[in-house]
Structures are given as C-alpha cells and as structure tokens.
XYZ file of C-alpha atoms in Angstrom:
438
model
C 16.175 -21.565 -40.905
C 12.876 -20.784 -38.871
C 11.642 -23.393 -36.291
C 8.247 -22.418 -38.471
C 9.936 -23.076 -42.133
C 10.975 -26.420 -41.169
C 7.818 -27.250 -39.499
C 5.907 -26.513 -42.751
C 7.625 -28.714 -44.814
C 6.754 -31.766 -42.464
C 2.926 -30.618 -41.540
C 0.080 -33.212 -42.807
C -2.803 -31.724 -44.214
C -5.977 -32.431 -41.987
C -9.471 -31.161 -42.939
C -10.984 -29.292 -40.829
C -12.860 -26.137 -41.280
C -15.439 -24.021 -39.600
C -18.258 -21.848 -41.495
C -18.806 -18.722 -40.158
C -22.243 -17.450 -39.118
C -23.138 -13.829 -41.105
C -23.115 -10.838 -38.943
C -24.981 -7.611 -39.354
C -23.044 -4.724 -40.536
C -23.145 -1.255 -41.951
C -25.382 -0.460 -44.777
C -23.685 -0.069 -48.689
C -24.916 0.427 -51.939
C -24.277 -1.309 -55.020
C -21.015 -0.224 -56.555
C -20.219 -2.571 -59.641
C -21.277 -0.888 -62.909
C -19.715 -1.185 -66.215
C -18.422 2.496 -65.375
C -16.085 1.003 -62.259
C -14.701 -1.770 -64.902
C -13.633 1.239 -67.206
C -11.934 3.116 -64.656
C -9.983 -0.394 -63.572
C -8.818 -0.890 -66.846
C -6.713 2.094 -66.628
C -5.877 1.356 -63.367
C -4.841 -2.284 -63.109
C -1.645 -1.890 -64.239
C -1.969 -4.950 -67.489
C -3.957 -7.446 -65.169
C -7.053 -8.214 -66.722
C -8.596 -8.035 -62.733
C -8.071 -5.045 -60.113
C -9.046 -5.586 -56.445
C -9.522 -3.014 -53.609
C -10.521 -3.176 -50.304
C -11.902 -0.421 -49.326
C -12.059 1.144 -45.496
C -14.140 -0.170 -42.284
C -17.556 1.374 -41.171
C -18.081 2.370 -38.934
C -14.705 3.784 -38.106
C -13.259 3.202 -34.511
C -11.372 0.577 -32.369
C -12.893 -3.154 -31.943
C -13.706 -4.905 -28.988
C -13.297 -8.555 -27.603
C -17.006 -9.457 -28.159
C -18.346 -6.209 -29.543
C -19.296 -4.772 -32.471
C -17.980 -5.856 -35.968
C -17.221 -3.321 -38.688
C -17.600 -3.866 -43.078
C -15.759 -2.767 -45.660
C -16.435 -3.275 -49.419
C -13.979 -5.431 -51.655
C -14.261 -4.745 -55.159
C -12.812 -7.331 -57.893
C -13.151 -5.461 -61.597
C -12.588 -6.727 -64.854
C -11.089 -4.551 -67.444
C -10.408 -7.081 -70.185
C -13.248 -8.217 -73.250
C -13.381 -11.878 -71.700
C -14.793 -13.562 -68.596
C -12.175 -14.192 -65.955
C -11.890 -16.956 -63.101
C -10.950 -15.324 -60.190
C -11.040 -16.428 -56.085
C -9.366 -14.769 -53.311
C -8.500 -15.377 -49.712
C -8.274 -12.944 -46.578
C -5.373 -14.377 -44.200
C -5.188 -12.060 -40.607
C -2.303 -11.521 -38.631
C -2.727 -10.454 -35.037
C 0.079 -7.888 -33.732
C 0.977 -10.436 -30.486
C 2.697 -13.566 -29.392
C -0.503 -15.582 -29.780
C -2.143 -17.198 -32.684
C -6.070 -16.765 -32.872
C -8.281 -19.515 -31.969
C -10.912 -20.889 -34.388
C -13.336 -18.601 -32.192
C -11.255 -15.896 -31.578
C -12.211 -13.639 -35.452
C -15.505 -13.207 -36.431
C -15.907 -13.040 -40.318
C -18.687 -12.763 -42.506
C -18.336 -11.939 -46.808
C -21.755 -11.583 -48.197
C -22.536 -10.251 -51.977
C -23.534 -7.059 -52.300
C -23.859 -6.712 -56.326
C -21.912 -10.054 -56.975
C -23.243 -14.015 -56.974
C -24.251 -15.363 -53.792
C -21.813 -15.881 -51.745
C -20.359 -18.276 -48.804
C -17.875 -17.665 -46.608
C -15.613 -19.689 -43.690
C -12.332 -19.827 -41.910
C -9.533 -22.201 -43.198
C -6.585 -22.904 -40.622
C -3.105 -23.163 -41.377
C 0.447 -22.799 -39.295
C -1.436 -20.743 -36.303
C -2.723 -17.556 -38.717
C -6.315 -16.838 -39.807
C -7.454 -16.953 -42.977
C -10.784 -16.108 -44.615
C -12.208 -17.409 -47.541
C -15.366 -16.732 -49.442
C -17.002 -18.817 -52.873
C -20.026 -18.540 -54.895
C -22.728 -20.312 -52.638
C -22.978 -23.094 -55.539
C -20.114 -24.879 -55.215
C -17.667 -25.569 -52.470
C -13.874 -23.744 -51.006
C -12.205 -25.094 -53.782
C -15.078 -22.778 -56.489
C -14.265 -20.015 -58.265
C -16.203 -16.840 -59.458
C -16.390 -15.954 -63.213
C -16.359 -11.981 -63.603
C -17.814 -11.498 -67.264
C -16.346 -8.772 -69.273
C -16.228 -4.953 -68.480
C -18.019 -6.042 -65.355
C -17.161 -5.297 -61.418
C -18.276 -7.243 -58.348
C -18.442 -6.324 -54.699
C -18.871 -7.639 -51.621
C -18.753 -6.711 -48.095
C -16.620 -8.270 -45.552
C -17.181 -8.069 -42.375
C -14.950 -8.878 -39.223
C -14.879 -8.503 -35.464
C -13.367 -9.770 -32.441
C -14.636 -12.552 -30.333
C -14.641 -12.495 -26.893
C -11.531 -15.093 -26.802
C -9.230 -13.073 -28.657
C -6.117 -13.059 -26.614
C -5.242 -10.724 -24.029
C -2.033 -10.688 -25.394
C -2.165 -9.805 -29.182
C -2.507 -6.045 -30.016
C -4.050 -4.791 -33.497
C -5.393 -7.452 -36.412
C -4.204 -6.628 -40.045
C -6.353 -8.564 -42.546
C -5.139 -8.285 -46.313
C -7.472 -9.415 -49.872
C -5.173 -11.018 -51.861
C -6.271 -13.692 -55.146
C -5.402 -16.917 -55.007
C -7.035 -17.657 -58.989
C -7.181 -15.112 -61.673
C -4.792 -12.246 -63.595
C -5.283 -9.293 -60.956
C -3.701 -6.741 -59.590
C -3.636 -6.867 -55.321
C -1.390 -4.576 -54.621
C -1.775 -5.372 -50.812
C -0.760 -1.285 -50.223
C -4.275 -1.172 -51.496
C -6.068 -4.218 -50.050
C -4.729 -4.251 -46.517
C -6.907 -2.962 -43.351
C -5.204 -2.475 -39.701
C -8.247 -2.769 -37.030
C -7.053 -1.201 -33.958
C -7.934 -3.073 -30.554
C -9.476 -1.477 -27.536
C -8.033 -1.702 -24.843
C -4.547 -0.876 -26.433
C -1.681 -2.744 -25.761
C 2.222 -3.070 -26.641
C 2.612 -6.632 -27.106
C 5.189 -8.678 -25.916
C 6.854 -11.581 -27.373
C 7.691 -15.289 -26.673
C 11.283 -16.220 -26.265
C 11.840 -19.850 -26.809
C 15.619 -20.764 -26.281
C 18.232 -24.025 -25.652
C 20.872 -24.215 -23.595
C 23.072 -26.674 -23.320
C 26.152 -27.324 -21.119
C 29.778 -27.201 -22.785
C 31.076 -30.420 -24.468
C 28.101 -32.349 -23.723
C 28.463 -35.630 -25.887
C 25.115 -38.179 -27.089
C 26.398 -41.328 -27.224
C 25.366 -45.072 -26.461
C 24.579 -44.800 -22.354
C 26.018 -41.292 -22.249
C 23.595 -38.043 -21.855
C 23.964 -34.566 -23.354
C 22.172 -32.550 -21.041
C 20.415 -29.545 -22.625
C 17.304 -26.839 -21.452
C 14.140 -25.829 -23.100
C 13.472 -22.473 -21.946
C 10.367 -19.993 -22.766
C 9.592 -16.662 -21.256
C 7.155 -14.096 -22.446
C 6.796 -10.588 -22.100
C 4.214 -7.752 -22.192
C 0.528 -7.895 -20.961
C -1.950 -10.864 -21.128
C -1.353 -14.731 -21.427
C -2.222 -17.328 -24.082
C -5.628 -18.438 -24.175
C -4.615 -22.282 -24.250
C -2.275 -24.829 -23.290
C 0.861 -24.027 -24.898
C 2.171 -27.553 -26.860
C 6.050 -28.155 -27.323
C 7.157 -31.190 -29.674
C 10.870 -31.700 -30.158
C 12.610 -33.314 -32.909
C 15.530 -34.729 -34.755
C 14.420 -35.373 -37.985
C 16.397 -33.344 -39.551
C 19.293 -35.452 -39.460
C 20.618 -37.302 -42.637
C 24.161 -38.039 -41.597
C 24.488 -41.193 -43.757
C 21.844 -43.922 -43.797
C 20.836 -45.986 -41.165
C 18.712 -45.467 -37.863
C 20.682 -43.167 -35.222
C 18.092 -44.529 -32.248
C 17.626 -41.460 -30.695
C 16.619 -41.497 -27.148
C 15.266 -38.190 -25.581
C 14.379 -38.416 -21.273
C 12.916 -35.461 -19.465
C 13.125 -34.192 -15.623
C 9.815 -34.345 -14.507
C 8.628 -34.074 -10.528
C 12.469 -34.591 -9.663
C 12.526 -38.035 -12.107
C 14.211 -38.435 -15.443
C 11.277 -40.771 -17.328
C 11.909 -41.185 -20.993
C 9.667 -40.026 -23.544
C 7.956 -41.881 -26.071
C 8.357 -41.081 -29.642
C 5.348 -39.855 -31.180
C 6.591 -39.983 -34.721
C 10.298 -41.227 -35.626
C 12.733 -39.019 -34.176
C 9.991 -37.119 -32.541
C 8.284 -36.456 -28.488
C 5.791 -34.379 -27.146
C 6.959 -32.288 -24.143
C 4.604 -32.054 -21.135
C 2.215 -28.926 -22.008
C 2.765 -24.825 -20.966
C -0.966 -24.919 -19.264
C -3.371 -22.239 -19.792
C -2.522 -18.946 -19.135
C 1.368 -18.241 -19.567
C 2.410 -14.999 -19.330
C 4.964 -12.374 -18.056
C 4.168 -13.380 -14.671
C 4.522 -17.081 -15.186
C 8.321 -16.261 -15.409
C 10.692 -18.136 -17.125
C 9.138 -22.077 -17.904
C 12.164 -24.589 -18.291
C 12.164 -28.140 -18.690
C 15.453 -30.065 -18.934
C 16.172 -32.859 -21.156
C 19.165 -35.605 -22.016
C 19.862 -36.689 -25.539
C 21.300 -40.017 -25.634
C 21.771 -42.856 -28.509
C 20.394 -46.073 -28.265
C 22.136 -49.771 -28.616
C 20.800 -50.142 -32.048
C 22.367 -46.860 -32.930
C 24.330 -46.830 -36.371
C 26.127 -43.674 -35.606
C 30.027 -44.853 -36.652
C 31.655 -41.214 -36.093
C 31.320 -37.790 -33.981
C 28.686 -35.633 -35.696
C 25.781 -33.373 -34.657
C 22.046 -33.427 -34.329
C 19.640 -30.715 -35.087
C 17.463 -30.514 -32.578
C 13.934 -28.576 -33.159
C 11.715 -27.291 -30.634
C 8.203 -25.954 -32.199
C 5.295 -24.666 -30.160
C 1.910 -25.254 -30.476
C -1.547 -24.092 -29.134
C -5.310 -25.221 -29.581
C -5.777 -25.283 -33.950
C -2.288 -24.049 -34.317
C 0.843 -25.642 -35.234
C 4.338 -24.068 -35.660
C 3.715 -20.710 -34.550
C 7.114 -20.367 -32.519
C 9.822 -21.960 -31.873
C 13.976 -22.800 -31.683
C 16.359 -25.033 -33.202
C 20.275 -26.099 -32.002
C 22.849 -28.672 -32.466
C 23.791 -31.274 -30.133
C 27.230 -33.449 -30.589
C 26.623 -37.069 -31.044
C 29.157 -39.699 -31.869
C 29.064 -43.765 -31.106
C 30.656 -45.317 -27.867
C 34.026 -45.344 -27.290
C 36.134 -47.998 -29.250
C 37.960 -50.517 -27.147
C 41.059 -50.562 -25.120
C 40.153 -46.242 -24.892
C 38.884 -44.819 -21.375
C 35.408 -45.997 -20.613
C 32.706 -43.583 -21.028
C 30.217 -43.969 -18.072
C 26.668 -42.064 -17.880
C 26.678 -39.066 -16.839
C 23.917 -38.723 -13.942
C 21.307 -36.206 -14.350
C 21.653 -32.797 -11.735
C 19.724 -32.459 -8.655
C 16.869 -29.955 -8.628
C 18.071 -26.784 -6.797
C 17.596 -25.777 -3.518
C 14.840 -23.435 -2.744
C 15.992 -20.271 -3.242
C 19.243 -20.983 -5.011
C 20.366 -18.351 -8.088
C 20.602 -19.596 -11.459
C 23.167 -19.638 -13.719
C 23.502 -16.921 -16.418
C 24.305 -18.809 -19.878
C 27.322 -17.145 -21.862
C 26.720 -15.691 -25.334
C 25.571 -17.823 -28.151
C 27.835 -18.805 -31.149
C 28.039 -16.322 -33.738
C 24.482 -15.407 -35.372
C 22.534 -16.943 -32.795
C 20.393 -15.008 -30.599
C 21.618 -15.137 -26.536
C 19.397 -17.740 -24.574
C 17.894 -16.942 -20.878
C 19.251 -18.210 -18.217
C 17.723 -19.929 -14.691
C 14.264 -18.757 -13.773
C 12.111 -16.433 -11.787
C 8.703 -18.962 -11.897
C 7.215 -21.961 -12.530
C 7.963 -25.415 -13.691
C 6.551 -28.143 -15.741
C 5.104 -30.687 -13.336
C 8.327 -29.929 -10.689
C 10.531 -29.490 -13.998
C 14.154 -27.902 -13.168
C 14.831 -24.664 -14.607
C 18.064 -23.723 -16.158
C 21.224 -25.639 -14.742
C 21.330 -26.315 -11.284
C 24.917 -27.982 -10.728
C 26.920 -24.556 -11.435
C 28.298 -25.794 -14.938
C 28.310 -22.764 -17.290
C 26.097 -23.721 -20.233
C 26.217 -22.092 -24.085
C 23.334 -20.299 -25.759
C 21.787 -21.729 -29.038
C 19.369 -20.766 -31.472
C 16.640 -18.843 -30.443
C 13.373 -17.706 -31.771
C 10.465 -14.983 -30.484
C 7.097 -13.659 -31.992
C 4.422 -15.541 -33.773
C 6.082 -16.450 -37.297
C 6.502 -15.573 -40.412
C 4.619 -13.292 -43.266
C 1.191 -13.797 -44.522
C 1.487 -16.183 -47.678
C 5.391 -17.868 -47.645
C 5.496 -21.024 -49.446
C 1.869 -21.524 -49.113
C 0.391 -19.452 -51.579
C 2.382 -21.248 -54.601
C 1.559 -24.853 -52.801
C -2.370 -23.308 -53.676
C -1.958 -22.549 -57.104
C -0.551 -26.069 -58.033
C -2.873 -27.637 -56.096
C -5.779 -25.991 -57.909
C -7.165 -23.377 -54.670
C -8.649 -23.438 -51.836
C -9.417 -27.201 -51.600
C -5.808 -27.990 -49.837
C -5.479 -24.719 -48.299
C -8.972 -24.962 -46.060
C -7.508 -27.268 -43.505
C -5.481 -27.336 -39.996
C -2.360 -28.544 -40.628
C -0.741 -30.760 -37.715
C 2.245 -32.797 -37.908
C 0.926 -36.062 -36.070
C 2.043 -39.523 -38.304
C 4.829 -38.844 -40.784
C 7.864 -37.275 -40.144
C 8.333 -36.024 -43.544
C-alpha cells in the first residue's frame, strides 16, 4: 500500500481555499444552441449530459509567469428534463513537486452559461479547479434545462513559482454531480512547459540494519533516506512526519519512542499525534545536487509498553511541502517485542554509531525483500542539521519499502468521498493530518 493511500485515510479536512482572480484570454463566440444539444444526444452515449473540452488558444508552450491560454468546455443536455450538473478540473504536473497555491493560474468565466465563479480547492498535494454559478457557493450546482448546451471558457497559466522541477501540466473536466458522459480521452488538455525538461523523481527509502530489535531500553536503528533526480529543486521546505499508527497488534498502548541524530546528538522527538513525530525539515531548494539527505533514527518501546510478544511495526514515512500533504513517501517494518523475561541474558542498549569521518565511504545496502524496491545507500551531500547519512559503523543494513514520484491518479478514493458528501463543499479544502491519528 502507497505511503499516499494510507495517508488519505488519516488526513483531517481543513478549510481553506483561495479564489482565483480572472485573467484575460482569447476571444470565443457563443456556442450553446439547441442545435449542439441535438448533436449530444446522439453522442453521449445514454447520459442525459455530454462534456468536452475543447483545445487551448492560442496554441504554443506556457511560461512560468507568462501568458495564459482558454479553451471552451461545453456541458450539453440531450434529455427532455433539466439536469443538476457541477464539475471539477484537478491538474497534475509531470514532476516530483506538487504545485503551490500560487503556482496555476485559473480562471472559468461563462461564455453562454449563468454567471459563473471560480477557485482552487487543495487536496493531497494536486490542483484542482472548481467553478459554480456566481449565486451560491463551491458546494452549488448548475441546472442545464432541456435540449439546452452551456459553455464556458477556462483559462489557465503558469505562475512564476511553478517549480523548476515539474515538466508539462495535464488538466482534465470531469463531473462531480449530474448523468454525463466525461470521457476524459475527450476532456483532457496536456500544456507543454517552456523551457522543456525531463523530470526527475524523488526517491524516499529505509534502511535498516539486520536483526535490529525495539524493545524496552533497546534501539532498532534504521535510515530515512531521500535523493532526487533531474533538473530544478522544490520550491519549499520539504516536511517528513513518521508514524506507527498503523499498528493494531492486540489492544493496549505499545509506547512507542522514536529519537533522531541531530548535530552529532540523539534527542528524542516529541509526538505530534499518538504514534506520530515530525522530522526536522528538507529546507528550500532540494535537488539533484543536494545529494542524498539522510537522517537516522532509533525505534525503541517505552516502560509503559504492553507489547507481551515479538511482532513488527509499520513504520510510515510521508512527505510534505507548503499546502501539500502526502505527496511522497515510504513505508517498512521494524521488529519489536517486550524485554527479555528473567533469568535469560540481559539485553543492554545498544549505543547509537558515531558520525563518520570526513571523507569516509558509505555503505551500499543489500537488496530489499522480495517486492520491495532497493533503497540507496550512504551519501554524496548534505545533512539535516549535522544528521548522519546512511550507516557509519560498517554493519550491512537491508533495503525496505520504497516510494518515488508525486502520487497517485487524479480522482482515487476522493471522487466517491464527494458524491456522498453532497460536492464540492468537503472537497474545497487542504487536507493535513495535524490532531487525530485516525
């Protein structure tokens, strides 16, 4: 399971949402007659609604902070009734980065349709538009009367803080209310970016050192490693919040302890939510050139611990930046078990490595368990704060999960949490996990 799946399920809804200035774009004339209607209803496949997107104007690459282009979206009814309908316009950049709040310009004005409002809802890291008649509120919908067709144009461009290291931005019309037919072959638009890039990716990985037990006053040593590739860097501080709350083995509170090697000193974190702690911060600007940034952690149980047998802990590492939560991430399994009984050989704490010398060559992990992607190993830059990378004492270490990229499709779980919600009003908000765990 994706870090991002299991960070959705434990996200709290927070509102906040941002209204979008309009923008000037290309000229269009009105195209919803009673004649487009008639040529849906042959069209839309038994939906009562079709939509289509039709192409940018003017054609060409955008630019961070330059012009924006339009296209016309089209919703036509087909059927002898008036139907609800309401849409939304999520974007995925082609990149390691999720877009900042500022980082999209995007603008849906009526062009033979009611007037209309449009803003920018946030949710997991991805953009997504939204427009509503100017009337009511994000959670309104439009009523298309019979054999009737409305059209609007939506217009988008790039602000000057889109990131230097996302490529192309695909934005796709889809409904979230109403019988219609999106067929997103037919509603999707790929803007290409100038200056052209291959992106890179974002390799977030554990290691962990062989047989490494948590228990009462013993440590499990593990790593937290993340390297990207390609050109560019993320715009913003880069977040990391790890967690064990996925661990039900039997009731009871396992007392989870989590420390951290920071400026050559193992300091304990404080929980931020049960079974949860925030990582010292990726700063601003992390990139191929940062190389490889580790930070190395112990796992260790508590006295109140009710552990009464060996198990293991999932452990989840998610990564976070500016409005965005969950966008990347890892998960792996550490061993945990309760001290030893008496009368057996005494189990003392193990004593966290030195930082390595200057100079000294890191340790290439082995290969992963089966299914799991291979982790890196040592480094080649910087550090959290005087954070050791990789394993400095020579031990060999084993991979764990690993994840890269910027997360999952376009809609996921989401778009059905909408439609039992009633729209928009849930979906227009940043979700952040902050207070509950669940």
């Amino acid at each position: 399971m994706s870090a991002r799946s299991v960070a959705a399920r434990r996200l709290r809804a927070v509102a906040a949402t941002s209204v979008v200035t309009a923008v000037a774009g290309a000229a269009f004339v009105p195209a919803a007659t009673a004649a487009t209607a008639a040529v849906a209803a042959d069209e839309a496949g038994g939906h009562a609604l079709r939509m289509t997107l039709g192409a940018p104007t003017p054609t060409g690459p955008l630019e961070r902070g330059g012009a924006t282009e339009s296209m016309l979206l089209t919703v036509a009814n087909s059927s002898d009734e008036a139907q609800d309908f309401s849409a939304w316009l999520p974007g995925t950049p082609d990149g390691p980065s999720p877009v900042l709040k500022d980082s999209i310009v995007f603008d849906v004005t009526a062009v033979d349709a009611p007037a209309t409002k449009s803003a920018v809802g946030r949710q997991d890291g991805s953009f997504q538009g939204l427009f509503f008649p100017a009337t009511g509120n994000a959670a309104s919908t439009f009523s298309i009367p019979a054999k009737t067709a409305y059209t609007w144009k939506v217009t988008l461009g790039l602000g000057a803080s889109y990131p230097t290291n996302d490529g192309d931005f695909t934005l796709t019309a889809g409904r979230l209310i109403g019988d219609t037919d999106d067929d997103p072959s037919r509603n999707t638009q790929v803007f290409k970016i100038d200056p052209a890039i291959t992106p890179g990716k974002l390799n977030v990985a554990w290691e962990q050192k062989t047989g490494a037990v948590a228990r009462p006053g013993q440590r499990a040593e593990l790593v937290l490693n993340a390297t990207a590739t390609g050109p560019g860097e993320f715009p913003a501080e880069l977040r990391r919040t790890v967690s064990a709350q996925q661990f039900r083995d039997g009731a009871g509170h396992p007392d989870f302890v989590l420390e951290a090697e920071v400026d050559g000193k193992v300091v304990k974190l404080t929980e931020s939510n049960d079974s949860e702690w925030e990582l010292p911060a990726v700063p601003k600007g992390f990139g191929a050139a940062s190389g490889t940034r580790s930070i190395k952690l112990y796992l260790s149980l508590g006295a109140k611990s009710d552990i009464r047998r060996d198990t293991v802990v999932p452990l989840e590492a998610v990564f976070s930046m500016a409005d965005s939560w969950g966008f990347n991430g890892a998960g792996t399994q550490v061993k945990a078990g309760p001290a030893p009984a008496t009368g057996s050989p005494s189990a003392s704490p193990s004593a966290p490595a030195s930082p390595s010398p200057s100079g000294s060559a890191p340790v290439t992990p082995s290969a992963s368990a089966s299914g799991t992607a291979a982790t890196t190993g040592g480094t080649t830059g910087g550090t959290d704060g005087g954070t050791v990378a990789g394993t400095t004492d020579g031990t060999n270490v084993t991979g764990s999960l690993a994840a890269t990229g910027s997360g999952g499709g376009l809609y996921g779980a989401l778009a059905a949490v909408l439609l039992a919600v009633g729209g928009a009003a849930t979906w227009f908000a940043t979700r952040r996990r902050r207070t509950t765990g669940v």
